[in-house]
Amino acid sequence: MARPIVWFLGVGGLACLLALGSAGTLDRMARQAPALANTGGASERALANAERVLTVHADYRGHYVVHPSIDNYRVKMMVDTGASLIVLTDADARALGVRPDRAAYSVGLSTANGVVQGARTTLREVRLGDISVRDVEAVVLPAGALSISLLGTSFLRRLRGYEVQGGRMVLRG
């Protein structure tokens, strides 16, 4: 009968010693944290100069769908490395306040469905995660010409780089 009690007290004592040791480690870490935080702004400068990286995983069809903010409006887009410009659907362009008149639809674009006339525009800012690009060329297609807007190379070529590998796309801003 005495053995289980002795065993229990021994295990309990060991647990107490481990807890006290951990408390001392946590106390030392808490004392060091303010010293590490006050490095004269060096860590803030390092963060500002750090490369902005965004990883996008392919959907079940192998497409990379993103939701960038364009001029503070969120747009659903498919990344298209074969599109030379950002291509906006008529609905997305209208939501952004871009309403070209009929005469502006003068740019011929080759699509999978043939040639379509689009209207050129410039987007003030396209933000994807922490990556931001200003003054990006785009084109608006007429209603019904496209089902989803495309994030083309007018945005992608302004990045430090991007790569596609193993079902994911890594964008470096």
PDB file of N, CA and C in Angstrom, residues 33-94:
ATOM      1  N   ALA A  33      12.396  39.746 -23.958  1.00  0.00           N
ATOM      2  CA  ALA A  33      11.528  40.222 -25.035  1.00  0.00           C
ATOM      3  C   ALA A  33      11.599  41.730 -25.243  1.00  0.00           C
ATOM      4  N   PRO A  34      11.532  42.577 -24.181  1.00  0.00           N
ATOM      5  CA  PRO A  34      11.632  44.013 -24.417  1.00  0.00           C
ATOM      6  C   PRO A  34      12.981  44.414 -25.003  1.00  0.00           C
ATOM      7  N   ALA A  35      14.048  43.741 -24.596  1.00  0.00           N
ATOM      8  CA  ALA A  35      15.363  44.066 -25.134  1.00  0.00           C
ATOM      9  C   ALA A  35      15.435  43.747 -26.620  1.00  0.00           C
ATOM     10  N   LEU A  36      14.831  42.661 -27.021  1.00  0.00           N
ATOM     11  CA  LEU A  36      14.822  42.306 -28.440  1.00  0.00           C
ATOM     12  C   LEU A  36      13.948  43.247 -29.244  1.00  0.00           C
ATOM     13  N   ALA A  37      12.869  43.730 -28.651  1.00  0.00           N
ATOM     14  CA  ALA A  37      11.947  44.616 -29.368  1.00  0.00           C
ATOM     15  C   ALA A  37      12.544  45.994 -29.577  1.00  0.00           C
ATOM     16  N   ASN A  38      13.458  46.453 -28.700  1.00  0.00           N
ATOM     17  CA  ASN A  38      14.045  47.791 -28.800  1.00  0.00           C
ATOM     18  C   ASN A  38      15.403  47.730 -29.471  1.00  0.00           C
ATOM     19  N   THR A  39      15.447  47.355 -30.733  1.00  0.00           N
ATOM     20  CA  THR A  39      16.706  47.248 -31.458  1.00  0.00           C
ATOM     21  C   THR A  39      16.933  48.459 -32.334  1.00  0.00           C
ATOM     22  N   GLY A  40      16.315  49.582 -31.986  1.00  0.00           N
ATOM     23  CA  GLY A  40      16.539  50.802 -32.743  1.00  0.00           C
ATOM     24  C   GLY A  40      15.871  50.810 -34.100  1.00  0.00           C
ATOM     25  N   GLY A  41      14.815  50.040 -34.282  1.00  0.00           N
ATOM     26  CA  GLY A  41      14.104  50.043 -35.553  1.00  0.00           C
ATOM     27  C   GLY A  41      14.721  49.135 -36.602  1.00  0.00           C
ATOM     28  N   ALA A  42      15.805  48.444 -36.260  1.00  0.00           N
ATOM     29  CA  ALA A  42      16.470  47.581 -37.245  1.00  0.00           C
ATOM     30  C   ALA A  42      15.540  46.493 -37.737  1.00  0.00           C
ATOM     31  N   SER A  43      14.762  45.891 -36.819  1.00  0.00           N
ATOM     32  CA  SER A  43      13.861  44.826 -37.246  1.00  0.00           C
ATOM     33  C   SER A  43      12.742  45.384 -38.123  1.00  0.00           C
ATOM     34  N   GLU A  44      12.292  46.624 -37.849  1.00  0.00           N
ATOM     35  CA  GLU A  44      11.268  47.239 -38.693  1.00  0.00           C
ATOM     36  C   GLU A  44      11.807  47.499 -40.095  1.00  0.00           C
ATOM     37  N   ARG A  45      13.069  47.946 -40.181  1.00  0.00           N
ATOM     38  CA  ARG A  45      13.666  48.173 -41.503  1.00  0.00           C
ATOM     39  C   ARG A  45      13.818  46.860 -42.252  1.00  0.00           C
ATOM     40  N   ALA A  46      14.203  45.815 -41.532  1.00  0.00           N
ATOM     41  CA  ALA A  46      14.356  44.501 -42.169  1.00  0.00           C
ATOM     42  C   ALA A  46      13.017  44.022 -42.707  1.00  0.00           C
ATOM     43  N   LEU A  47      11.930  44.239 -41.945  1.00  0.00           N
ATOM     44  CA  LEU A  47      10.611  43.838 -42.418  1.00  0.00           C
ATOM     45  C   LEU A  47      10.198  44.636 -43.634  1.00  0.00           C
ATOM     46  N   ALA A  48      10.514  45.928 -43.651  1.00  0.00           N
ATOM     47  CA  ALA A  48      10.135  46.779 -44.783  1.00  0.00           C
ATOM     48  C   ALA A  48      10.876  46.349 -46.046  1.00  0.00           C
ATOM     49  N   ASN A  49      12.130  45.912 -45.883  1.00  0.00           N
ATOM     50  CA  ASN A  49      12.922  45.493 -47.038  1.00  0.00           C
ATOM     51  C   ASN A  49      12.703  44.039 -47.402  1.00  0.00           C
ATOM     52  N   ALA A  50      11.995  43.312 -46.555  1.00  0.00           N
ATOM     53  CA  ALA A  50      11.768  41.896 -46.804  1.00  0.00           C
ATOM     54  C   ALA A  50      10.907  41.713 -48.050  1.00  0.00           C
ATOM     55  N   GLU A  51      11.186  40.664 -48.756  1.00  0.00           N
ATOM     56  CA  GLU A  51      10.421  40.361 -49.959  1.00  0.00           C
ATOM     57  C   GLU A  51       9.012  39.939 -49.584  1.00  0.00           C
ATOM     58  N   ARG A  52       8.041  40.472 -50.284  1.00  0.00           N
ATOM     59  CA  ARG A  52       6.649  40.102 -50.056  1.00  0.00           C
ATOM     60  C   ARG A  52       6.347  38.892 -50.933  1.00  0.00           C
ATOM     61  N   VAL A  53       5.899  37.813 -50.303  1.00  0.00           N
ATOM     62  CA  VAL A  53       5.669  36.561 -51.006  1.00  0.00           C
ATOM     63  C   VAL A  53       4.234  36.107 -50.753  1.00  0.00           C
ATOM     64  N   LEU A  54       3.575  35.684 -51.815  1.00  0.00           N
ATOM     65  CA  LEU A  54       2.218  35.154 -51.701  1.00  0.00           C
ATOM     66  C   LEU A  54       2.172  33.824 -52.435  1.00  0.00           C
ATOM     67  N   THR A  55       1.663  32.807 -51.767  1.00  0.00           N
ATOM     68  CA  THR A  55       1.516  31.488 -52.381  1.00  0.00           C
ATOM     69  C   THR A  55       0.046  31.233 -52.649  1.00  0.00           C
ATOM     70  N   VAL A  56      -0.253  30.832 -53.893  1.00  0.00           N
ATOM     71  CA  VAL A  56      -1.624  30.544 -54.307  1.00  0.00           C
ATOM     72  C   VAL A  56      -1.674  29.083 -54.728  1.00  0.00           C
ATOM     73  N   HIS A  57      -2.626  28.343 -54.182  1.00  0.00           N
ATOM     74  CA  HIS A  57      -2.777  26.933 -54.526  1.00  0.00           C
ATOM     75  C   HIS A  57      -3.785  26.784 -55.656  1.00  0.00           C
ATOM     76  N   ALA A  58      -3.519  25.850 -56.543  1.00  0.00           N
ATOM     77  CA  ALA A  58      -4.414  25.595 -57.672  1.00  0.00           C
ATOM     78  C   ALA A  58      -5.728  25.001 -57.174  1.00  0.00           C
ATOM     79  N   ASP A  59      -6.807  25.332 -57.877  1.00  0.00           N
ATOM     80  CA  ASP A  59      -8.092  24.728 -57.535  1.00  0.00           C
ATOM     81  C   ASP A  59      -8.161  23.333 -58.159  1.00  0.00           C
ATOM     82  N   TYR A  60      -9.273  22.675 -58.046  1.00  0.00           N
ATOM     83  CA  TYR A  60      -9.394  21.298 -58.517  1.00  0.00           C
ATOM     84  C   TYR A  60      -9.216  21.162 -60.028  1.00  0.00           C
ATOM     85  N   ARG A  61      -9.360  22.268 -60.769  1.00  0.00           N
ATOM     86  CA  ARG A  61      -9.159  22.235 -62.226  1.00  0.00           C
ATOM     87  C   ARG A  61      -7.744  22.622 -62.631  1.00  0.00           C
ATOM     88  N   GLY A  62      -6.934  23.000 -61.631  1.00  0.00           N
ATOM     89  CA  GLY A  62      -5.567  23.432 -61.921  1.00  0.00           C
ATOM     90  C   GLY A  62      -5.454  24.925 -62.165  1.00  0.00           C
ATOM     91  N   HIS A  63      -6.522  25.685 -61.917  1.00  0.00           N
ATOM     92  CA  HIS A  63      -6.515  27.134 -62.106  1.00  0.00           C
ATOM     93  C   HIS A  63      -6.118  27.830 -60.809  1.00  0.00           C
ATOM     94  N   TYR A  64      -5.490  28.973 -60.963  1.00  0.00           N
ATOM     95  CA  TYR A  64      -5.104  29.785 -59.808  1.00  0.00           C
ATOM     96  C   TYR A  64      -6.073  30.964 -59.716  1.00  0.00           C
ATOM     97  N   VAL A  65      -6.972  30.896 -58.756  1.00  0.00           N
ATOM     98  CA  VAL A  65      -7.990  31.931 -58.578  1.00  0.00           C
ATOM     99  C   VAL A  65      -7.584  32.791 -57.385  1.00  0.00           C
ATOM    100  N   VAL A  66      -7.570  34.104 -57.615  1.00  0.00           N
ATOM    101  CA  VAL A  66      -7.175  35.061 -56.580  1.00  0.00           C
ATOM    102  C   VAL A  66      -8.262  36.120 -56.439  1.00  0.00           C
ATOM    103  N   HIS A  67      -8.166  36.885 -55.372  1.00  0.00           N
ATOM    104  CA  HIS A  67      -9.141  37.953 -55.104  1.00  0.00           C
ATOM    105  C   HIS A  67      -8.404  39.248 -54.787  1.00  0.00           C
ATOM    106  N   PRO A  68      -7.764  39.859 -55.790  1.00  0.00           N
ATOM    107  CA  PRO A  68      -7.044  41.102 -55.508  1.00  0.00           C
ATOM    108  C   PRO A  68      -8.005  42.258 -55.254  1.00  0.00           C
ATOM    109  N   SER A  69      -7.466  43.266 -54.622  1.00  0.00           N
ATOM    110  CA  SER A  69      -8.200  44.506 -54.422  1.00  0.00           C
ATOM    111  C   SER A  69      -7.735  45.474 -55.503  1.00  0.00           C
ATOM    112  N   ILE A  70      -8.660  45.915 -56.322  1.00  0.00           N
ATOM    113  CA  ILE A  70      -8.348  46.877 -57.373  1.00  0.00           C
ATOM    114  C   ILE A  70      -9.031  48.180 -57.010  1.00  0.00           C
ATOM    115  N   ASP A  71      -8.224  49.210 -56.792  1.00  0.00           N
ATOM    116  CA  ASP A  71      -8.762  50.505 -56.378  1.00  0.00           C
ATOM    117  C   ASP A  71      -9.748  50.333 -55.221  1.00  0.00           C
ATOM    118  N   ASN A  72      -9.363  49.519 -54.244  1.00  0.00           N
ATOM    119  CA  ASN A  72     -10.141  49.236 -53.025  1.00  0.00           C
ATOM    120  C   ASN A  72     -11.432  48.468 -53.263  1.00  0.00           C
ATOM    121  N   TYR A  73     -11.538  47.744 -54.356  1.00  0.00           N
ATOM    122  CA  TYR A  73     -12.692  46.879 -54.625  1.00  0.00           C
ATOM    123  C   TYR A  73     -12.173  45.478 -54.883  1.00  0.00           C
ATOM    124  N   ARG A  74     -12.699  44.482 -54.191  1.00  0.00           N
ATOM    125  CA  ARG A  74     -12.237  43.101 -54.334  1.00  0.00           C
ATOM    126  C   ARG A  74     -12.849  42.467 -55.579  1.00  0.00           C
ATOM    127  N   VAL A  75     -11.986  41.857 -56.396  1.00  0.00           N
ATOM    128  CA  VAL A  75     -12.393  41.253 -57.659  1.00  0.00           C
ATOM    129  C   VAL A  75     -11.907  39.808 -57.703  1.00  0.00           C
ATOM    130  N   LYS A  76     -12.778  38.897 -58.127  1.00  0.00           N
ATOM    131  CA  LYS A  76     -12.377  37.503 -58.319  1.00  0.00           C
ATOM    132  C   LYS A  76     -11.733  37.399 -59.695  1.00  0.00           C
ATOM    133  N   MET A  77     -10.502  36.859 -59.732  1.00  0.00           N
ATOM    134  CA  MET A  77      -9.761  36.760 -60.991  1.00  0.00           C
ATOM    135  C   MET A  77      -9.052  35.422 -61.088  1.00  0.00           C
ATOM    136  N   MET A  78      -8.823  35.012 -62.307  1.00  0.00           N
ATOM    137  CA  MET A  78      -8.013  33.832 -62.554  1.00  0.00           C
ATOM    138  C   MET A  78      -6.663  34.317 -63.083  1.00  0.00           C
ATOM    139  N   VAL A  79      -5.575  33.795 -62.510  1.00  0.00           N
ATOM    140  CA  VAL A  79      -4.247  34.161 -62.986  1.00  0.00           C
ATOM    141  C   VAL A  79      -4.053  33.527 -64.354  1.00  0.00           C
ATOM    142  N   ASP A  80      -3.676  34.357 -65.340  1.00  0.00           N
ATOM    143  CA  ASP A  80      -3.487  33.874 -66.706  1.00  0.00           C
ATOM    144  C   ASP A  80      -2.156  34.398 -67.228  1.00  0.00           C
ATOM    145  N   THR A  81      -1.132  33.549 -67.193  1.00  0.00           N
ATOM    146  CA  THR A  81       0.193  33.962 -67.654  1.00  0.00           C
ATOM    147  C   THR A  81       0.241  34.145 -69.163  1.00  0.00           C
ATOM    148  N   GLY A  82      -0.794  33.705 -69.869  1.00  0.00           N
ATOM    149  CA  GLY A  82      -0.869  33.887 -71.319  1.00  0.00           C
ATOM    150  C   GLY A  82      -1.573  35.171 -71.725  1.00  0.00           C
ATOM    151  N   ALA A  83      -2.174  35.863 -70.767  1.00  0.00           N
ATOM    152  CA  ALA A  83      -2.849  37.140 -71.062  1.00  0.00           C
ATOM    153  C   ALA A  83      -1.844  38.266 -70.857  1.00  0.00           C
ATOM    154  N   SER A  84      -1.657  39.094 -71.878  1.00  0.00           N
ATOM    155  CA  SER A  84      -0.660  40.152 -71.765  1.00  0.00           C
ATOM    156  C   SER A  84      -1.110  41.297 -70.868  1.00  0.00           C
ATOM    157  N   LEU A  85      -2.400  41.411 -70.630  1.00  0.00           N
ATOM    158  CA  LEU A  85      -2.944  42.479 -69.787  1.00  0.00           C
ATOM    159  C   LEU A  85      -3.887  41.897 -68.744  1.00  0.00           C
ATOM    160  N   ILE A  86      -4.221  42.700 -67.754  1.00  0.00           N
ATOM    161  CA  ILE A  86      -5.349  42.366 -66.901  1.00  0.00           C
ATOM    162  C   ILE A  86      -6.584  42.540 -67.764  1.00  0.00           C
ATOM    163  N   VAL A  87      -7.477  41.577 -67.718  1.00  0.00           N
ATOM    164  CA  VAL A  87      -8.701  41.636 -68.514  1.00  0.00           C
ATOM    165  C   VAL A  87      -9.875  41.632 -67.544  1.00  0.00           C
ATOM    166  N   LEU A  88     -10.700  42.674 -67.630  1.00  0.00           N
ATOM    167  CA  LEU A  88     -11.858  42.797 -66.748  1.00  0.00           C
ATOM    168  C   LEU A  88     -13.142  42.459 -67.478  1.00  0.00           C
ATOM    169  N   THR A  89     -14.002  41.732 -66.790  1.00  0.00           N
ATOM    170  CA  THR A  89     -15.339  41.529 -67.341  1.00  0.00           C
ATOM    171  C   THR A  89     -16.071  42.862 -67.279  1.00  0.00           C
ATOM    172  N   ASP A  90     -17.120  42.981 -68.046  1.00  0.00           N
ATOM    173  CA  ASP A  90     -17.929  44.196 -68.042  1.00  0.00           C
ATOM    174  C   ASP A  90     -18.475  44.464 -66.640  1.00  0.00           C
ATOM    175  N   ALA A  91     -18.944  43.410 -65.958  1.00  0.00           N
ATOM    176  CA  ALA A  91     -19.520  43.574 -64.617  1.00  0.00           C
ATOM    177  C   ALA A  91     -18.478  44.057 -63.610  1.00  0.00           C
ATOM    178  N   ASP A  92     -17.258  43.488 -63.649  1.00  0.00           N
ATOM    179  CA  ASP A  92     -16.216  43.923 -62.721  1.00  0.00           C
ATOM    180  C   ASP A  92     -15.790  45.358 -63.025  1.00  0.00           C
ATOM    181  N   ALA A  93     -15.681  45.700 -64.299  1.00  0.00           N
ATOM    182  CA  ALA A  93     -15.309  47.068 -64.669  1.00  0.00           C
ATOM    183  C   ALA A  93     -16.353  48.060 -64.161  1.00  0.00           C
ATOM    184  N   ARG A  94     -17.614  47.735 -64.321  1.00  0.00           N
ATOM    185  CA  ARG A  94     -18.681  48.629 -63.839  1.00  0.00           C
ATOM    186  C   ARG A  94     -18.621  48.790 -62.320  1.00  0.00           C
TER     187      ARG A  94
END
